[in-house]
XYZ file of C-alpha atoms in Angstrom:
647
model
C 47.186 221.075 108.837
C 44.952 218.310 107.526
C 42.637 219.010 110.437
C 42.356 222.777 110.338
C 39.276 222.810 112.532
C 41.161 221.381 115.474
C 43.945 223.887 114.927
C 41.761 226.997 115.398
C 43.344 229.277 118.039
C 41.322 229.709 121.209
C 42.870 232.955 122.503
C 43.700 236.378 121.091
C 47.418 235.731 121.556
C 47.158 232.704 119.353
C 45.445 234.790 116.660
C 48.501 237.045 116.507
C 50.718 233.995 116.063
C 48.565 232.797 113.128
C 48.648 236.252 111.558
C 52.438 236.450 111.966
C 52.885 232.983 110.449
C 50.652 233.945 107.562
C 52.736 237.077 106.953
C 56.004 235.087 107.021
C 54.659 232.498 104.569
C 53.602 235.231 102.124
C 57.029 236.834 102.386
C 58.824 233.543 101.735
C 56.604 232.920 98.709
C 58.050 236.014 97.001
C 61.602 234.702 97.308
C 63.257 233.898 93.982
C 65.008 230.588 93.076
C 62.649 228.430 95.113
C 62.264 224.844 93.955
C 58.876 223.842 92.600
C 58.263 221.485 95.517
C 59.096 224.105 98.154
C 56.997 226.730 96.416
C 54.012 224.329 96.386
C 54.473 223.649 100.122
C 54.405 227.373 100.842
C 51.290 227.842 98.673
C 49.543 225.008 100.517
C 50.567 226.429 103.879
C 49.340 229.880 102.867
C 45.987 228.416 101.880
C 45.638 226.535 105.161
C 46.467 229.610 107.227
C 43.988 231.645 105.180
C 41.292 229.081 105.826
C 42.043 229.033 109.541
C 41.605 232.782 109.564
C 38.503 232.510 107.393
C 37.017 229.853 109.648
C 37.643 232.026 112.665
C 36.021 234.900 110.813
C 33.079 232.688 109.935
C 32.630 231.948 113.585
C 32.397 235.633 113.975
C 29.983 235.999 111.079
C 32.401 237.278 108.415
C 32.135 234.088 106.273
C 34.659 232.620 103.787
C 35.386 235.972 102.191
C 39.084 235.497 101.521
C 38.584 231.909 100.266
C 35.973 233.066 97.860
C 38.191 235.883 96.639
C 41.042 233.477 95.992
C 38.695 231.104 94.208
C 37.440 233.955 92.006
C 40.986 234.911 91.072
C 41.976 231.408 89.935
C 38.579 230.950 88.326
C 39.296 233.908 86.060
C 42.700 232.457 85.109
C 41.187 229.092 84.201
C 37.898 230.124 82.613
C 39.549 232.669 80.302
C 41.244 229.798 78.427
C 37.874 228.138 77.809
C 36.798 230.989 75.577
C 40.217 231.211 73.897
C 40.906 228.046 71.909
C 44.575 228.832 71.427
C 46.489 226.056 73.134
C 48.084 227.136 76.389
C 51.487 225.523 75.847
C 51.634 227.034 72.358
C 51.273 230.493 73.930
C 54.505 230.326 75.862
C 56.108 228.948 79.041
C 54.794 231.757 81.275
C 51.178 231.098 80.303
C 51.642 227.375 80.906
C 53.283 227.998 84.289
C 50.540 230.419 85.367
C 47.860 227.930 84.388
C 49.462 225.115 86.360
C 49.826 227.384 89.391
C 46.144 228.242 89.125
C 45.254 224.548 89.022
C 47.483 223.933 92.068
C 45.698 226.738 93.862
C 42.294 225.200 93.110
C 43.459 221.820 94.377
C 44.845 223.442 97.521
C 41.549 225.206 98.202
C 39.634 221.952 97.673
C 41.937 220.049 100.041
C 41.595 222.732 102.684
C 37.821 223.039 102.364
C 37.454 219.277 102.643
C 39.675 219.359 105.723
C 37.239 221.603 107.558
C 34.156 220.330 109.291
C 31.072 221.335 107.305
C 28.817 221.932 110.272
C 25.893 222.540 107.934
C 27.792 225.546 106.491
C 26.095 226.217 103.167
C 28.712 228.699 102.030
C 31.460 226.215 102.587
C 29.584 223.593 100.540
C 29.002 226.087 97.744
C 32.680 227.005 97.590
C 33.710 223.366 97.549
C 31.308 222.610 94.683
C 32.574 225.599 92.677
C 36.186 224.631 93.240
C 35.540 221.007 92.278
C 33.754 222.028 89.063
C 36.599 224.387 88.254
C 39.142 221.611 88.817
C 37.204 219.276 86.517
C 37.188 221.969 83.833
C 40.932 222.420 84.242
C 41.578 218.681 84.064
C 39.587 218.434 80.852
C 41.636 221.280 79.399
C 44.911 219.679 80.494
C 43.844 216.461 78.808
C 43.277 218.402 75.572
C 46.643 220.103 75.968
C 48.346 216.732 76.507
C 46.787 215.192 73.388
C 47.640 218.269 71.315
C 51.215 218.254 72.589
C 51.759 214.554 71.875
C 50.249 214.770 68.386
C 51.996 218.016 67.449
C 55.431 216.829 68.509
C 55.141 213.240 67.279
C 58.297 212.112 65.499
C 57.848 212.269 61.745
C 60.905 210.365 60.465
C 60.103 206.658 60.536
C 62.232 203.812 59.111
C 60.153 202.367 56.293
C 60.029 198.853 54.964
C 62.625 198.341 52.251
C 62.711 194.979 50.464
C 66.155 193.604 51.279
C 68.158 191.235 49.071
C 66.806 188.409 51.163
C 63.311 189.300 49.961
C 64.288 187.806 46.596
C 64.659 184.329 48.080
C 61.546 182.819 46.608
C 63.103 179.407 46.101
C 60.561 177.071 44.563
C 61.659 173.986 42.633
C 60.047 173.667 39.246
C 61.142 171.374 36.399
C 60.586 174.153 33.871
C 61.956 177.074 35.863
C 65.329 177.262 37.558
C 64.888 179.214 40.768
C 67.962 181.089 41.923
C 70.450 181.279 39.106
C 74.045 182.124 39.932
C 73.592 185.890 39.950
C 70.406 185.977 42.003
C 71.900 183.488 44.416
C 74.884 185.757 44.890
C 72.581 188.717 45.467
C 70.352 186.735 47.814
C 73.310 185.697 49.910
C 73.364 189.160 51.495
C 71.115 188.215 54.378
C 69.199 190.889 56.229
C 71.026 191.716 59.422
C 69.422 193.407 62.384
C 72.621 195.236 63.263
C 73.339 196.258 59.662
C 69.891 197.299 58.446
C 68.048 198.717 61.394
C 70.255 198.302 64.432
C 69.027 198.521 67.967
C 68.756 202.173 68.846
C 66.420 204.562 70.594
C 64.834 207.513 68.866
C 63.056 210.502 70.345
C 59.388 209.754 69.734
C 58.755 213.147 71.328
C 61.467 215.842 71.339
C 63.430 216.102 74.598
C 62.395 219.688 75.287
C 58.710 218.675 75.364
C 59.131 215.975 78.033
C 59.157 218.401 81.021
C 55.874 219.912 79.823
C 54.236 216.491 79.560
C 55.558 215.562 83.001
C 54.209 218.785 84.503
C 50.724 217.916 83.216
C 51.098 214.377 84.525
C 52.077 215.568 88.013
C 49.126 217.949 88.278
C 46.592 215.445 86.956
C 47.832 212.603 89.173
C 47.920 214.932 92.201
C 44.308 215.852 91.482
C 43.182 212.200 91.246
C 42.860 212.441 87.471
C 45.637 209.977 86.775
C 43.321 207.587 84.942
C 42.259 210.328 82.536
C 45.899 211.205 81.892
C 46.733 207.561 81.174
C 43.796 207.089 78.811
C 44.792 210.159 76.785
C 48.483 209.259 76.781
C 47.810 205.627 75.816
C 45.364 206.633 73.077
C 47.803 208.939 71.282
C 50.880 206.759 71.679
C 49.014 203.582 70.695
C 47.772 205.236 67.518
C 51.294 206.462 66.739
C 52.729 202.972 67.148
C 50.043 201.463 64.935
C 50.836 204.088 62.288
C 54.493 203.060 62.414
C 53.374 199.460 62.042
C 51.207 200.332 59.042
C 54.108 202.188 57.417
C 56.047 198.928 57.570
C 53.294 197.570 55.281
C 52.144 194.808 57.575
C 48.638 193.672 56.861
C 46.575 192.783 59.911
C 46.159 189.181 58.849
C 44.232 186.528 60.735
C 45.659 183.058 61.231
C 43.145 181.775 58.666
C 44.316 184.371 56.128
C 47.937 183.300 56.573
C 47.191 179.585 56.231
C 45.326 180.172 52.943
C 47.991 182.402 51.397
C 49.871 181.469 48.217
C 53.623 181.035 48.656
C 54.656 184.138 46.705
C 52.518 186.410 48.888
C 53.356 184.491 52.043
C 57.090 184.818 51.380
C 56.725 188.593 51.116
C 54.717 188.739 54.345
C 57.284 186.591 56.180
C 60.012 188.958 55.066
C 57.967 191.946 56.235
C 57.391 190.255 59.611
C 61.132 189.777 60.085
C 61.800 193.408 59.243
C 58.924 194.639 61.397
C 60.098 192.668 64.430
C 63.493 194.328 64.196
C 62.036 197.803 63.793
C 59.129 197.518 66.233
C 61.083 195.874 69.065
C 64.583 197.092 68.267
C 63.566 200.715 67.736
C 60.010 201.734 68.518
C 59.172 199.739 71.632
C 62.593 200.494 73.093
C 61.923 204.164 72.420
C 58.331 203.921 73.679
C 59.536 202.357 76.928
C 61.986 205.192 77.451
C 59.234 207.763 76.832
C 56.984 206.016 79.360
C 59.849 205.926 81.874
C 60.524 209.629 81.370
C 56.899 210.663 81.784
C 55.511 208.067 84.186
C 58.577 206.646 85.887
C 57.697 208.131 89.269
C 54.177 206.692 89.262
C 55.082 203.055 89.883
C 53.116 200.309 88.159
C 51.186 202.880 86.107
C 54.269 203.126 83.910
C 54.373 199.447 82.906
C 50.577 199.347 82.558
C 50.549 202.214 80.061
C 53.455 200.769 78.071
C 51.733 197.401 77.793
C 48.449 198.988 76.698
C 50.259 201.037 74.042
C 52.091 198.011 72.652
C 49.461 195.290 73.044
C 47.623 195.525 69.708
C 50.786 195.658 67.608
C 52.357 192.804 69.568
C 49.292 190.612 69.095
C 49.413 191.197 65.326
C 53.057 190.096 65.219
C 52.361 187.117 67.461
C 49.359 185.973 65.441
C 51.326 185.960 62.198
C 54.250 184.116 63.765
C 51.977 181.506 65.306
C 50.190 180.975 61.983
C 53.532 180.363 60.263
C 54.652 177.951 62.989
C 51.459 175.897 62.788
C 51.257 175.830 58.970
C 52.734 173.160 56.659
C 56.516 173.424 56.456
C 57.469 173.066 52.813
C 61.158 173.210 51.784
C 60.823 176.639 50.181
C 59.949 178.163 53.564
C 63.250 177.173 55.134
C 65.219 180.397 54.563
C 62.282 182.561 55.601
C 61.788 180.461 58.739
C 65.473 180.779 59.581
C 65.238 184.550 59.219
C 62.196 184.643 61.490
C 63.784 182.354 64.076
C 67.086 184.252 64.192
C 65.333 187.604 64.434
C 63.206 186.472 67.361
C 66.157 184.734 69.048
C 68.146 187.990 68.830
C 65.243 190.008 70.271
C 63.990 187.678 73.007
C 66.321 189.133 75.667
C 65.058 192.633 74.860
C 61.466 191.388 74.955
C 62.064 189.890 78.410
C 63.511 193.211 79.598
C 60.734 195.334 78.083
C 58.009 193.216 79.707
C 59.761 192.177 82.910
C 56.851 193.140 85.187
C 54.091 190.687 86.079
C 51.612 192.407 83.774
C 53.791 191.664 80.758
C 54.434 188.029 81.613
C 52.016 186.811 78.935
C 54.070 188.653 76.282
C 57.274 186.974 77.433
C 55.655 183.538 77.559
C 54.012 183.849 74.139
C 57.225 184.919 72.425
C 59.197 182.111 74.061
C 56.536 179.659 72.866
C 56.744 181.152 69.382
C 60.540 180.785 69.401
C 60.159 177.073 70.191
C 57.496 176.732 67.499
C 59.722 178.365 64.887
C 62.611 176.091 65.916
C 60.411 173.050 65.273
C 59.300 174.562 61.960
C 62.900 175.071 60.827
C 63.739 171.438 61.600
C 60.587 170.222 59.839
C 61.302 172.330 56.740
C 64.946 171.192 56.693
C 63.862 167.550 56.815
C 61.259 168.229 54.133
C 64.004 169.718 51.963
C 66.081 166.556 52.299
C 63.082 164.377 51.455
C 62.245 166.533 48.423
C 65.799 166.155 47.089
C 65.874 162.387 47.429
C 62.332 161.768 46.187
C 62.277 164.146 43.217
C 61.396 161.990 40.242
C 61.440 162.434 36.457
C 59.646 160.544 33.716
C 61.800 161.930 30.925
C 65.528 162.666 30.592
C 66.662 166.261 30.877
C 67.289 167.541 27.321
C 70.909 167.735 26.230
C 72.384 166.199 29.366
C 73.082 169.589 30.912
C 72.941 170.696 34.549
C 69.591 169.538 35.887
C 67.316 172.131 37.580
C 67.350 169.975 40.702
C 71.124 170.383 40.943
C 70.845 174.148 40.597
C 68.024 174.297 43.105
C 69.852 172.248 45.707
C 73.318 173.774 45.340
C 72.102 177.372 45.174
C 69.817 176.784 48.127
C 72.431 175.204 50.373
C 75.007 177.844 49.387
C 73.034 180.237 51.609
C 73.044 177.942 54.647
C 76.506 178.974 55.927
C 74.961 182.322 56.886
C 72.804 180.387 59.330
C 75.557 178.057 60.546
C 75.222 178.913 64.232
C 71.448 178.487 64.202
C 71.424 175.300 62.140
C 74.127 173.726 64.301
C 71.995 174.474 67.344
C 68.728 173.201 65.888
C 70.145 170.131 64.132
C 72.281 168.964 67.041
C 69.770 166.364 68.215
C 69.812 164.722 64.747
C 73.567 164.983 64.278
C 74.668 161.489 65.232
C 72.105 159.775 62.994
C 73.091 161.827 59.944
C 76.838 161.583 60.632
C 76.585 157.795 60.521
C 74.958 157.954 57.075
C 77.631 160.192 55.548
C 80.543 158.126 54.353
C 83.045 160.954 53.831
C 85.878 160.957 56.392
C 85.105 164.569 57.341
C 82.677 163.276 59.974
C 85.328 161.070 61.582
C 87.425 161.696 64.680
C 90.079 163.623 62.713
C 87.576 165.999 61.127
C 87.952 169.765 61.446
C 85.479 171.820 63.438
C 83.755 173.106 60.280
C 83.482 169.805 58.453
C 82.299 167.855 61.500
C 79.611 170.251 62.755
C 75.941 169.171 62.505
C 75.180 171.480 59.597
C 78.145 170.201 57.570
C 77.110 166.568 57.958
C 73.530 167.428 57.008
C 74.726 169.291 53.902
C 76.828 166.357 52.763
C 73.874 164.068 53.420
C 71.721 166.251 51.152
C 74.316 166.304 48.349
C 74.681 162.535 48.721
C 70.919 162.239 48.174
C 71.243 164.551 45.195
C 73.966 162.350 43.677
C 71.839 159.237 44.102
C 68.910 160.990 42.471
C 71.092 162.155 39.556
C 72.286 158.603 38.956
C 68.649 157.513 38.717
C 67.919 160.335 36.307
C 70.937 159.380 34.148
C 69.375 155.976 33.516
C 66.577 157.713 31.612
C 69.030 158.332 28.730
C 69.235 155.473 26.243
C 72.655 156.615 25.050
C 75.353 155.521 27.518
C 77.647 158.356 26.423
C 74.974 160.913 27.251
C 74.555 159.339 30.678
C 78.213 160.123 31.356
C 77.897 163.670 29.968
C 74.900 164.270 32.247
C 76.674 162.993 35.363
C 79.897 164.799 34.437
C 78.011 168.101 34.047
C 76.126 167.810 37.298
C 79.006 166.571 39.452
C 81.258 169.286 38.017
C 78.553 171.866 38.826
C 78.347 170.621 42.425
C 82.116 170.822 42.847
C 82.272 174.344 41.410
C 79.467 175.541 43.686
C 81.288 174.163 46.718
C 84.688 175.530 45.685
C 83.349 178.977 44.818
C 81.239 179.633 47.901
C 81.250 179.571 51.683
C 80.285 175.899 51.475
C 83.924 174.875 51.044
C 84.877 174.726 54.766
C 81.845 172.533 55.457
C 82.599 170.025 52.690
C 86.380 170.007 52.974
C 89.135 169.485 50.419
C 88.824 165.709 50.585
C 85.217 165.911 49.371
C 86.300 168.196 46.532
C 89.130 165.847 45.475
C 86.812 162.867 45.580
C 84.144 164.538 43.456
C 86.696 165.972 41.029
C 87.782 162.391 40.425
C 84.151 161.359 39.948
C 83.321 163.824 37.181
C 86.722 163.215 35.518
C 85.955 159.512 35.483
C 82.670 160.204 33.699
C 84.591 162.364 31.217
C 86.919 159.443 30.429
C 83.990 157.048 30.262
C 82.303 159.331 27.728
C 85.401 159.339 25.528
C 85.708 155.573 25.764
C 82.048 154.911 24.934
C 81.836 157.502 22.139
C 85.184 157.603 20.382
C 86.875 154.283 20.983
C 84.681 152.559 18.398
C 85.133 155.456 15.937
C 88.900 155.477 16.265
C 88.933 151.697 16.045
C 87.618 152.012 12.473
C 90.949 153.595 11.522
C 93.015 150.762 12.908
C 95.293 148.995 10.429
C 94.094 145.408 9.957
C 97.542 144.342 8.738
C 100.116 146.049 10.928
C 102.970 144.481 9.013
C 102.067 146.055 5.668
C 103.198 149.563 4.730
C 99.787 150.798 3.513
C 96.247 149.733 2.752
C 94.861 148.949 -0.631
C 92.841 151.747 -2.139
C 89.566 149.897 -1.706
C 90.333 149.057 1.948
C 91.444 152.649 2.534
C 88.284 153.974 0.933
C 86.124 151.616 3.004
C 87.758 152.719 6.239
C 87.407 156.390 5.349
C 83.745 155.870 4.585
C 83.178 154.000 7.849
C 84.949 156.730 9.803
C 82.988 159.499 8.088
C 79.640 157.811 8.739
C 80.475 157.170 12.405
C 81.887 160.677 12.887
C 78.875 162.311 11.262
C 76.523 160.279 13.439
C 78.350 161.488 16.539
C 78.308 165.035 15.176
C 74.591 164.870 14.466
C 73.782 163.652 18.015
C 76.306 165.460 20.126
C 75.960 168.981 18.774
C 72.587 168.952 20.590
C 74.212 167.811 23.807
C 75.083 170.527 26.277
C 78.101 171.252 28.481
C 77.165 174.630 30.056
C 80.522 175.311 31.713
C 82.843 176.857 29.061
C 86.054 175.540 30.591
C 84.734 172.010 31.005
C 83.430 172.108 27.422
C 86.804 173.299 26.120
C 88.719 170.696 28.105
C 86.591 167.877 26.721
C 86.931 169.195 23.157
C 90.718 169.331 23.505
C 90.855 165.840 24.985
C 88.598 164.494 22.239
C 90.541 166.287 19.536
C 93.829 164.856 20.766
C 92.407 161.374 20.557
C 90.384 161.563 17.317
C 92.359 164.047 15.241
C 95.644 162.392 16.111
C 94.282 158.975 15.100
C 92.835 160.371 11.860
C 96.006 162.276 10.951
C 98.114 159.173 11.649
C 95.782 157.036 9.526
C 95.988 159.423 6.566
C 99.736 159.777 7.005
C 100.216 156.040 6.652
C 98.331 156.044 3.334
C 99.460 159.164 1.443
C 99.015 157.614 -1.972
C 95.237 157.266 -1.567
C 94.536 160.672 -0.102
C 92.420 162.601 -2.573
C 89.033 164.269 -2.657
C 87.394 161.140 -4.033
C 88.505 158.918 -1.148
C 88.199 161.157 1.893
C 85.147 163.206 2.746
C 86.686 165.166 5.642
C 90.177 166.514 5.962
C 91.997 166.644 9.300
C 91.230 170.377 9.468
C 87.540 169.646 8.815
C 87.419 167.201 11.702
C 89.150 169.706 14.017
C 86.623 172.415 13.142
C 83.621 170.118 13.333
C 84.595 168.985 16.832
C 84.185 172.624 17.922
C 80.441 172.339 17.243
C 79.945 169.649 19.881
C 78.206 170.275 23.226
C 76.735 173.676 22.308
C 73.191 172.451 22.936
C 71.940 173.378 19.451
C 71.481 170.533 16.895
C 73.493 170.885 13.715
C 73.870 168.964 10.486
C 76.877 169.056 8.214
C 74.928 171.428 5.987
C 75.078 174.173 8.642
C 78.332 173.212 10.291
C 81.178 175.640 10.912
C 83.102 174.100 8.029
C 80.239 174.462 5.552
C 79.502 178.030 6.650
C 83.124 179.100 6.184
C 83.586 177.490 2.761
């Protein structure tokens, strides 16, 4: 039928056959329950048979009367919608179906007219021009209908950016500010999880019942050689929708230069937003966008992947640019947790990215994200190493007031307490440095009998960092002139380290042997404190003549005076010293009280005859109460002691 001219019957008998065939085709066209494809075939066949008859008539001088009549009929159906700006698909399914049938009819007439030899037939040329203009008008209207349909039915419920607990992880070491106290560290330990917070699921970007209507427009426009116009309209609307989703996630379109100049507080927020956006954009929207493209354009081959790539390209480039800027920027220790979040998010999504852009046209997307993953891996390792260097090289010119837990200890222990969440990633990325670090760590956990947790790369690196911290703390202790305060400082900090390990997910990575060893260390400093502070005080109460029953009054009075002066000096100094942990403070008070109070009570008990208010300044009960003022971190004098306030 493509060459109707050659199929023109030559004899009257053949004309009857054409007429009969035409009649049969018209009868079949009225049959109900025909498929769309079969109905279109019958319409095309009817048009071809009509044109054969018309061409025969034109040979006889009758012209293209029937063709023109058919063209006028469909012209009325199409033109009437140009004056009525109500959208066709909003008017109902029958109106939409009638319009598409009219467009099919125009296309059929055009195909048939083009299939005939012109032979300088002016009427034929005129009809072809009219039909082509009508088709162009219809295509323009279908493009409007498509845009209206996509905009009207665009999904309105979008996941929005919610700052997760991990967004509080602005860990910056500062001598005057302790970043991450115990409570915020506990809160921050709830790391953002792709599966928990956004999941990987597909949403209907356009309701299911609208898809057939969009596909019907696509089929007609592609069949009429207006596929490019369909794609441009489809891409334009869907690209804008995706960019709106991206904007809702509060991602600024930052250049690489902008990122590199950004202050850490702002940069940390943007890194957190990037992590969240990657999960939402790739785990939800691009998955959903790909399904929509497959549903609408799946039967049009490479057009499908082309449109999807064009829709996604701008948003993907924004995400890539930010990631690349982070990977190429300086890797300070405070970036480590953010970098780990970014790396893990991309590592979890890279398989999906490969699947979404599996065609040749999307190869650059796959390659760029794989390069970014490698860059982030290098950044994590660089930031981890920088963290270790910062711990070992942190210096102080002055001793930390009161001998309490140093901010560096809090910074390090709170920071590393979040690393177990990243165990799998850190073990992978630190593997190539494992042997070097394991050799530096003296604890037996890295030996051949070590457990899987205590011997993994991350565990050895953590113990290396705490070893550096210990060395640094010993240097800082030397800044105290008072030897007793040196021991208080080291006791406080080592006890803090042990408690942080015991009370967190760090314990499996350090092991019980490490805990026992460091318990012994801080207990040794506790005993050293007692020896340095109280041995000389208690020694003042020692009987110079063990054989005698009691001291002379003057000797007794001298010893009491010496004890009181020494005790008051300790009281004056050590009330300003600090033991932050209540249990550790209580234990040391009890231990001190047992030593000092017992010695004082024994001394007074050996000399009952001289005990009176003129000889002794402090009773045993006074000493017991005054010892309770020690290590509170607030300087006291005997004028505002507990004893004086209660008397």
